[in-house]
XYZ file of C-alpha atoms in Angstrom:
390
model
C 104.435 110.241 95.471
C 101.012 110.763 93.987
C 98.012 109.079 95.446
C 97.323 105.675 93.913
C 94.057 107.007 92.527
C 95.840 109.619 90.402
C 98.527 107.556 88.746
C 97.021 107.593 85.257
C 99.719 108.864 82.904
C 98.737 111.194 80.076
C 100.769 111.907 76.969
C 102.102 115.075 78.606
C 103.279 113.083 81.587
C 104.865 110.575 79.211
C 106.938 113.351 77.658
C 107.889 114.691 81.073
C 108.991 111.281 82.188
C 111.071 110.738 79.060
C 112.893 114.007 79.700
C 113.842 112.813 83.176
C 114.730 109.389 81.844
C 117.066 110.810 79.228
C 118.652 113.197 81.701
C 119.432 110.359 84.087
C 120.706 107.935 81.483
C 122.718 110.264 79.294
C 124.502 111.818 82.258
C 126.368 108.541 82.472
C 127.554 109.042 78.907
C 128.649 112.686 79.249
C 125.725 114.097 77.253
C 122.613 116.115 78.063
C 119.718 115.792 75.603
C 116.593 116.953 77.382
C 116.183 120.489 76.059
C 114.670 119.797 72.623
C 113.047 116.535 73.543
C 109.477 117.616 72.887
C 110.148 118.475 69.270
C 111.769 115.323 67.950
C 108.640 113.189 67.753
C 107.980 113.798 64.033
C 111.667 114.139 63.134
C 112.418 110.719 61.628
C 110.890 110.226 58.181
C 112.262 106.734 57.592
C 113.654 103.866 59.633
C 117.088 105.361 59.060
C 118.954 103.401 61.709
C 118.998 99.787 62.910
C 117.223 100.617 66.177
C 114.212 102.086 64.382
C 114.263 99.165 61.937
C 114.021 96.756 64.861
C 111.169 98.834 66.255
C 109.406 98.683 62.883
C 109.584 94.886 62.896
C 108.271 94.738 66.466
C 105.379 97.124 65.934
C 104.284 95.500 62.696
C 104.265 92.116 64.433
C 102.174 93.641 67.209
C 99.701 95.161 64.770
C 99.156 91.727 63.201
C 97.910 90.319 66.513
C 95.567 93.207 67.308
C 92.050 91.910 66.678
C 90.012 94.944 67.642
C 90.948 98.619 67.583
C 87.663 100.538 67.918
C 89.286 103.979 68.025
C 91.658 103.216 65.118
C 94.602 103.999 67.365
C 96.973 101.864 65.305
C 95.557 102.761 61.894
C 98.611 104.928 61.168
C 101.063 102.155 62.081
C 102.160 101.821 58.467
C 105.525 102.383 56.842
C 108.968 102.602 58.436
C 108.524 105.995 60.130
C 107.697 104.515 63.514
C 108.210 107.822 65.320
C 105.085 109.046 63.521
C 102.907 106.223 64.873
C 100.186 107.123 67.371
C 101.263 106.200 70.883
C 104.932 105.762 69.981
C 107.441 108.219 71.424
C 110.997 108.485 70.158
C 114.011 110.011 71.871
C 117.770 110.269 71.307
C 119.597 107.025 72.018
C 121.604 107.477 75.248
C 124.917 106.221 73.805
C 124.657 108.283 70.634
C 122.314 111.251 70.809
C 122.363 111.702 67.029
C 120.358 108.485 66.727
C 116.630 108.306 67.444
C 115.101 105.266 69.119
C 111.709 104.227 70.475
C 111.781 105.119 74.174
C 108.096 105.070 75.122
C 104.770 103.463 74.236
C 101.513 104.874 75.582
C 98.330 103.132 74.423
C 96.344 103.802 77.590
C 92.534 103.685 77.314
C 92.545 102.615 73.656
C 90.262 99.578 74.209
C 92.490 97.499 71.936
C 92.063 93.702 71.895
C 94.950 91.397 71.096
C 98.051 90.002 72.751
C 101.738 90.821 73.123
C 104.001 89.130 70.545
C 107.533 87.877 71.179
C 108.838 90.583 68.852
C 108.262 93.244 71.520
C 111.595 92.095 72.893
C 113.202 93.922 69.964
C 112.283 97.254 71.610
C 115.371 97.065 73.795
C 115.585 100.842 74.384
C 112.066 101.160 75.779
C 111.890 103.166 79.008
C 108.156 102.985 79.560
C 105.353 100.748 78.382
C 101.846 101.914 79.260
C 98.931 99.884 77.898
C 96.373 100.180 80.674
C 92.623 99.952 80.052
C 92.671 97.768 76.967
C 91.662 94.179 76.213
C 95.081 92.611 75.815
C 95.075 88.988 76.902
C 97.237 85.892 77.223
C 100.587 85.682 78.977
C 103.528 88.069 78.856
C 106.282 87.052 76.417
C 109.578 86.098 78.042
C 111.340 88.247 75.458
C 110.353 91.303 77.501
C 113.447 90.479 79.535
C 115.390 92.227 76.758
C 113.940 95.572 77.878
C 116.816 96.331 80.223
C 116.074 100.083 80.295
C 112.368 99.676 81.102
C 111.519 102.018 83.974
C 107.713 101.945 84.034
C 105.481 98.975 83.175
C 101.724 99.539 83.336
C 99.639 96.571 82.183
C 96.652 97.351 84.386
C 93.011 96.775 83.486
C 93.556 94.162 80.800
C 92.940 90.421 80.558
C 96.371 88.919 81.130
C 96.395 85.468 82.714
C 98.729 82.862 84.140
C 101.042 82.879 87.141
C 102.682 86.047 88.355
C 104.804 87.094 85.337
C 108.350 85.994 86.179
C 109.750 88.137 83.380
C 109.173 91.164 85.623
C 111.998 89.908 87.866
C 114.499 90.190 85.032
C 113.983 93.915 84.369
C 116.932 95.621 86.107
C 115.778 99.230 85.639
C 112.127 98.755 86.603
C 110.822 101.205 89.218
C 107.055 101.349 88.606
C 105.028 98.137 88.285
C 101.268 98.152 87.755
C 99.576 94.781 87.144
C 96.223 95.544 88.785
C 92.865 94.410 87.372
C 94.082 91.374 85.465
C 93.738 87.614 85.988
C 97.195 86.695 87.334
C 96.949 83.837 89.813
C 98.903 81.679 92.226
C 101.914 82.528 94.328
C 103.325 85.988 94.844
C 107.119 85.571 94.446
C 109.130 86.833 97.434
C 111.831 87.982 94.989
C 109.503 90.799 93.941
C 110.274 92.555 97.217
C 114.005 92.312 96.704
C 113.745 94.557 93.659
C 114.332 98.277 93.922
C 110.794 99.329 93.009
C 109.159 102.673 93.816
C 105.554 101.522 93.345
C 103.895 98.089 93.319
C 100.271 97.734 92.230
C 99.058 94.126 92.080
C 95.522 94.578 93.345
C 92.456 92.913 91.838
C 94.038 89.746 90.537
C 93.681 86.108 91.625
C 96.842 85.792 93.686
C 96.480 83.266 96.490
C 99.769 82.849 98.388
C 100.554 84.379 101.775
C 102.191 87.785 102.051
C 105.938 87.032 101.873
C 107.909 87.458 105.102
C 110.444 89.659 103.260
C 107.774 92.224 102.369
C 109.788 94.978 104.049
C 112.830 94.334 101.866
C 111.255 96.504 99.181
C 112.050 100.208 98.813
C 108.592 101.076 97.482
C 106.673 104.136 98.598
C 103.314 102.716 97.452
C 102.203 99.075 97.792
C 98.661 98.021 96.853
C 97.673 94.364 97.312
C 93.912 94.863 97.582
C 91.375 92.251 96.475
C 93.598 89.194 96.314
C 93.458 86.113 98.515
C 96.933 86.326 100.023
C 96.275 85.427 103.648
C 98.781 85.129 106.461
C 99.890 87.927 108.758
C 101.403 91.277 108.037
C 105.050 90.451 108.862
C 107.154 92.458 111.340
C 109.600 93.088 108.482
C 107.143 95.806 107.429
C 109.296 98.036 109.665
C 112.010 97.980 106.998
C 109.748 100.148 104.815
C 110.255 103.007 107.270
C 112.334 105.252 105.022
C 110.116 104.954 101.935
C 106.549 103.763 102.567
C 103.821 106.373 102.083
C 100.784 104.306 101.078
C 99.954 100.733 102.084
C 96.640 99.270 100.926
C 95.827 95.677 101.881
C 92.043 95.820 101.468
C 90.289 92.446 101.247
C 93.424 90.306 101.087
C 92.401 87.737 103.740
C 95.206 88.699 106.119
C 94.723 87.648 109.731
C 96.376 87.799 113.132
C 97.129 91.089 114.852
C 98.292 94.301 113.275
C 101.994 94.329 114.212
C 103.325 97.261 116.252
C 106.058 97.636 113.631
C 103.491 99.468 111.490
C 104.160 102.403 113.787
C 107.740 102.601 112.479
C 106.534 103.791 109.059
C 106.987 107.443 109.880
C 106.336 108.615 106.287
C 103.033 106.758 106.009
C 100.098 108.821 104.749
C 97.573 106.101 103.892
C 97.025 102.806 105.732
C 94.037 100.712 104.677
C 93.713 97.168 106.013
C 89.916 97.028 105.833
C 87.846 93.933 105.035
C 90.245 91.371 106.447
C 90.385 89.029 109.453
C 92.542 91.123 111.756
C 92.044 90.711 115.504
C 93.391 92.304 118.665
C 93.883 95.929 119.586
C 95.081 98.918 117.611
C 98.852 99.115 118.195
C 99.521 102.288 120.141
C 102.636 102.783 117.998
C 100.331 104.124 115.271
C 100.042 107.257 117.423
C 103.551 108.114 116.226
C 102.605 108.332 112.531
C 102.540 112.109 112.295
C 102.084 112.129 108.494
C 99.094 109.761 108.498
C 96.063 111.196 106.686
C 93.839 108.158 106.140
C 93.438 105.157 108.442
C 90.915 102.444 107.621
C 90.556 99.457 109.951
C 86.931 98.745 109.054
C 85.376 95.306 108.580
C 87.783 93.282 110.705
C 87.507 91.590 114.115
C 89.610 94.032 116.101
C 88.653 94.924 119.658
C 89.709 96.863 122.724
C 90.115 100.633 123.054
C 90.399 103.208 120.276
C 93.400 105.130 121.641
C 93.433 108.880 122.029
C 96.921 109.153 120.534
C 95.662 107.882 117.179
C 92.716 110.293 117.137
C 95.034 113.224 117.849
C 97.358 112.591 114.902
C 98.045 116.048 113.433
C 97.286 115.222 109.786
C 94.522 112.660 110.221
C 91.555 113.461 107.971
C 89.709 110.155 107.734
C 89.528 107.393 110.359
C 87.266 104.396 109.769
C 86.992 101.599 112.335
C 83.426 100.426 111.757
C 82.404 96.749 111.770
C 84.792 95.637 114.506
C 84.363 94.947 118.248
C 85.858 98.042 119.901
C 84.292 98.768 123.290
C 85.745 102.171 124.196
C 86.731 105.409 122.454
C 89.174 107.551 124.385
C 88.587 111.289 124.585
C 88.019 113.021 121.286
C 87.783 109.650 119.471
C 84.066 109.644 120.278
C 83.505 112.952 118.478
C 86.042 113.227 115.687
C 83.744 115.274 113.487
C 84.122 118.130 115.977
C 87.782 118.419 114.979
C 87.145 118.038 111.263
C 87.990 114.335 110.944
C 85.660 112.138 108.896
C 85.058 108.987 110.936
C 82.873 105.904 111.086
C 82.427 103.898 114.311
C 79.281 101.930 113.415
C 78.818 98.252 114.286
C 81.182 98.054 117.229
C 80.455 97.464 120.918
C 80.584 101.098 122.017
C 78.163 101.990 124.829
C 75.812 104.902 124.212
C 76.706 105.114 120.521
C 74.146 104.538 117.744
C 74.145 101.650 115.298
C 76.239 99.288 117.436
C 76.337 95.497 117.614
C 74.031 93.581 119.932
C 75.063 92.429 123.399
C 74.911 88.853 122.113
C 77.541 89.648 119.491
C 79.778 91.632 121.790
C 79.847 89.569 124.979
C 81.971 86.651 123.676
C 84.651 89.061 122.447
C 84.679 91.089 125.665
C 84.903 87.908 127.749
C 87.742 86.414 125.690
C 89.994 89.262 124.554
C 92.789 88.449 122.086
C 96.342 88.516 123.408
C 98.474 89.443 120.419
C 101.647 88.264 122.164
C 100.255 84.742 122.402
C 98.238 84.552 119.185
C 99.986 82.481 116.495
C 100.145 84.189 113.147
C 97.149 83.461 110.976
C 94.917 82.001 113.735
C 91.625 83.568 114.664
C 90.440 83.852 118.226
C 88.072 81.279 119.704
C 85.239 83.707 119.968
C 82.304 84.182 117.671
C 84.092 87.156 116.173
C 85.212 84.898 113.375
C 81.793 85.369 111.838
C 82.097 88.844 110.371
C 79.131 90.768 109.140
């Protein structure tokens, strides 16, 4: 799985994905149609079949509700030859490979303003819909539930509003969901984590419910919740992610309590970032078993205790940040990680003989009243002054 920072799909990647999509789907219908896939895009000269006619209706309806198109991306959306439209990708229909259909839409980074009309539900053969980095607004039409073959949905960096879009739950083939940088608000539905998704990006919205207790029911390899106000504790069910999870980013989500030892069961984990939250207690020693871990960020919490040697000796660790906490001891090499090529940050803790640490006044209450994670109720902070982060 690619890093979350590199999941911007180009037109080349769109084509590559469609090849895989067609190979997977058509195998069920005793056909293989991937070999000449790249060359069909300009093949249809008219809307010569009902599927392309439906697509024509949908795309014309969409063009009518586009209010700004500064790069003229949709200026060639005229006439029935929809396979010639910019951003529209056609492919052989899985059940009948002699028929072309619209299988992909990629309008990423077009800066288009408008909304999504109900007629998009007519694009029932769509495998991917990528419209990130535009100015689309409003709510998602419920007719998107007709897109039963939709595999990838990327609506990121737009201006969509309203509650978490329930229509997402009705997409049986969906594997990649990216809703980040919008204005979705309210509860995060637990049913989301019962879906067989490979990647879930919901960061930078206005979601306010607690992290659902069935979080670990998902099969995702990447989950990014950052910059929402979810709250609650990271549930022990996180252990159920063990066979899939590679990246977990919960930055600035208002989670509290202790980091559960079940995090150490995620043996495929490469990135764990729980920074800028209200976590307390010690680092679970189980993290020392995460042999694939490359990046660990615990910064800007209220954690305390010892930074364990086993974590600092992880074989693939390249970046370990635990600044702005209340740790009072670094075992062994943890005090000099740069000597072994690990980028680290231990500022603003309670570490003796280390520069840029907290004052004795800040540290003493935490040292005198350590958090017992076995007794701490989920979501409750300790009684110390550590609750006032800075």
